[in-house]
Amino acid sequence: MKKINSFFPNMHLMIAHYKNNWKIILIFGIIFVGLSTIMFLSPILSSITNRNIVIVATSKEYQTSILGTLNWFNLYRILFFSLLSFSLTRNMIGQEIRSGQINLWMTAPISRNRIMFSKICFLWSVTLIILIPSLLPFLITSAVAVDANQHFGRLVLQLLVIILFTLMFTTIYILVTVIFSSMDRATGLINSGIFLYLSIFQILKTLVGLDLGGYIQYFNLNSLLVAVIKPDGAYTNLGWVIGSLGINIALISGLTYLCCWNFKRKEFML
């Protein structure tokens, strides 16, 4: 039987993954919506009566910074989507391969590249479905902020950086799961290591306020999550911001290719 290859993902496969993982998606979605709503509304509601809502705070007493709230949001977002990616990739790749369920897709007239790409698109779509609605309040509120004329365009760019960076590091979890699909413990240990790695650097940056300069920044994957607007209101060089977007896109493309390449060479008992 000739395998049908296509650049587009297979919708039947993606729908099947939604049906099989809807409980995980629903639980994580409810938790994330709840956390992001609390994190966003708490400082905003406190600003209605006696504070100004601004994108960048210039006074600690009478202003609530959307950028400051977004920085706290980034910490929890990385932790949350790491756990979500870990759970979904284990179910849709590792468990299917170990249990033999992958054979159902391998015997269908779909190429291996398309099978793997469809699984990747499934994780991307879940990420976007949960992430983008949580970013809209930041976008809407920023449009009516006191300093919107000055910072709004850069904040939109910041949200785009957040989306691309999230898609990039979720794809890393897929690659690890594909490579070590036959070794559940190894997959768990490596993905847990990635989770701790991302968490430690983000906690140091967000909570401690540590400036990871020098050679350390080259080992920090979170450096690709560029702060378009710095806490003091200064702009990061636009060339580096656009460059980081390009790097994230290149990494997403490269990781996707490696996932498909590795999956295509896997030996399955058909």
JSON list of C-alpha atoms in Angstrom, two decimals, residues 113 116-117 120 171 175 251-265:
[
{"chain": "A", "resi": 113, "resn": "ASN", "atom": "CA", "xyz": [6.83, 11.74, 8.41]},
{"chain": "A", "resi": 116, "resn": "MET", "atom": "CA", "xyz": [5.09, 12.28, 13.45]},
{"chain": "A", "resi": 117, "resn": "PHE", "atom": "CA", "xyz": [4.34, 15.76, 12.13]},
{"chain": "A", "resi": 120, "resn": "ILE", "atom": "CA", "xyz": [3.82, 17.47, 16.82]},
{"chain": "A", "resi": 171, "resn": "THR", "atom": "CA", "xyz": [9.09, 20.47, 20.77]},
{"chain": "A", "resi": 175, "resn": "LEU", "atom": "CA", "xyz": [12.27, 14.91, 20.43]},
{"chain": "A", "resi": 251, "resn": "LEU", "atom": "CA", "xyz": [15.04, 25.64, 16.34]},
{"chain": "A", "resi": 252, "resn": "ILE", "atom": "CA", "xyz": [11.37, 24.69, 15.98]},
{"chain": "A", "resi": 253, "resn": "SER", "atom": "CA", "xyz": [11.99, 23.68, 12.35]},
{"chain": "A", "resi": 254, "resn": "GLY", "atom": "CA", "xyz": [15.20, 21.81, 13.16]},
{"chain": "A", "resi": 255, "resn": "LEU", "atom": "CA", "xyz": [13.71, 19.95, 16.13]},
{"chain": "A", "resi": 256, "resn": "THR", "atom": "CA", "xyz": [10.64, 19.02, 14.07]},
{"chain": "A", "resi": 257, "resn": "TYR", "atom": "CA", "xyz": [12.87, 17.63, 11.32]},
{"chain": "A", "resi": 258, "resn": "LEU", "atom": "CA", "xyz": [14.90, 15.61, 13.84]},
{"chain": "A", "resi": 259, "resn": "CYS", "atom": "CA", "xyz": [11.70, 14.20, 15.36]},
{"chain": "A", "resi": 260, "resn": "CYS", "atom": "CA", "xyz": [10.43, 13.04, 11.95]},
{"chain": "A", "resi": 261, "resn": "TRP", "atom": "CA", "xyz": [13.87, 11.78, 10.89]},
{"chain": "A", "resi": 262, "resn": "ASN", "atom": "CA", "xyz": [14.30, 9.72, 14.06]},
{"chain": "A", "resi": 263, "resn": "PHE", "atom": "CA", "xyz": [10.74, 8.39, 14.01]},
{"chain": "A", "resi": 264, "resn": "LYS", "atom": "CA", "xyz": [11.11, 7.29, 10.39]},
{"chain": "A", "resi": 265, "resn": "ARG", "atom": "CA", "xyz": [14.11, 5.14, 11.35]}
]
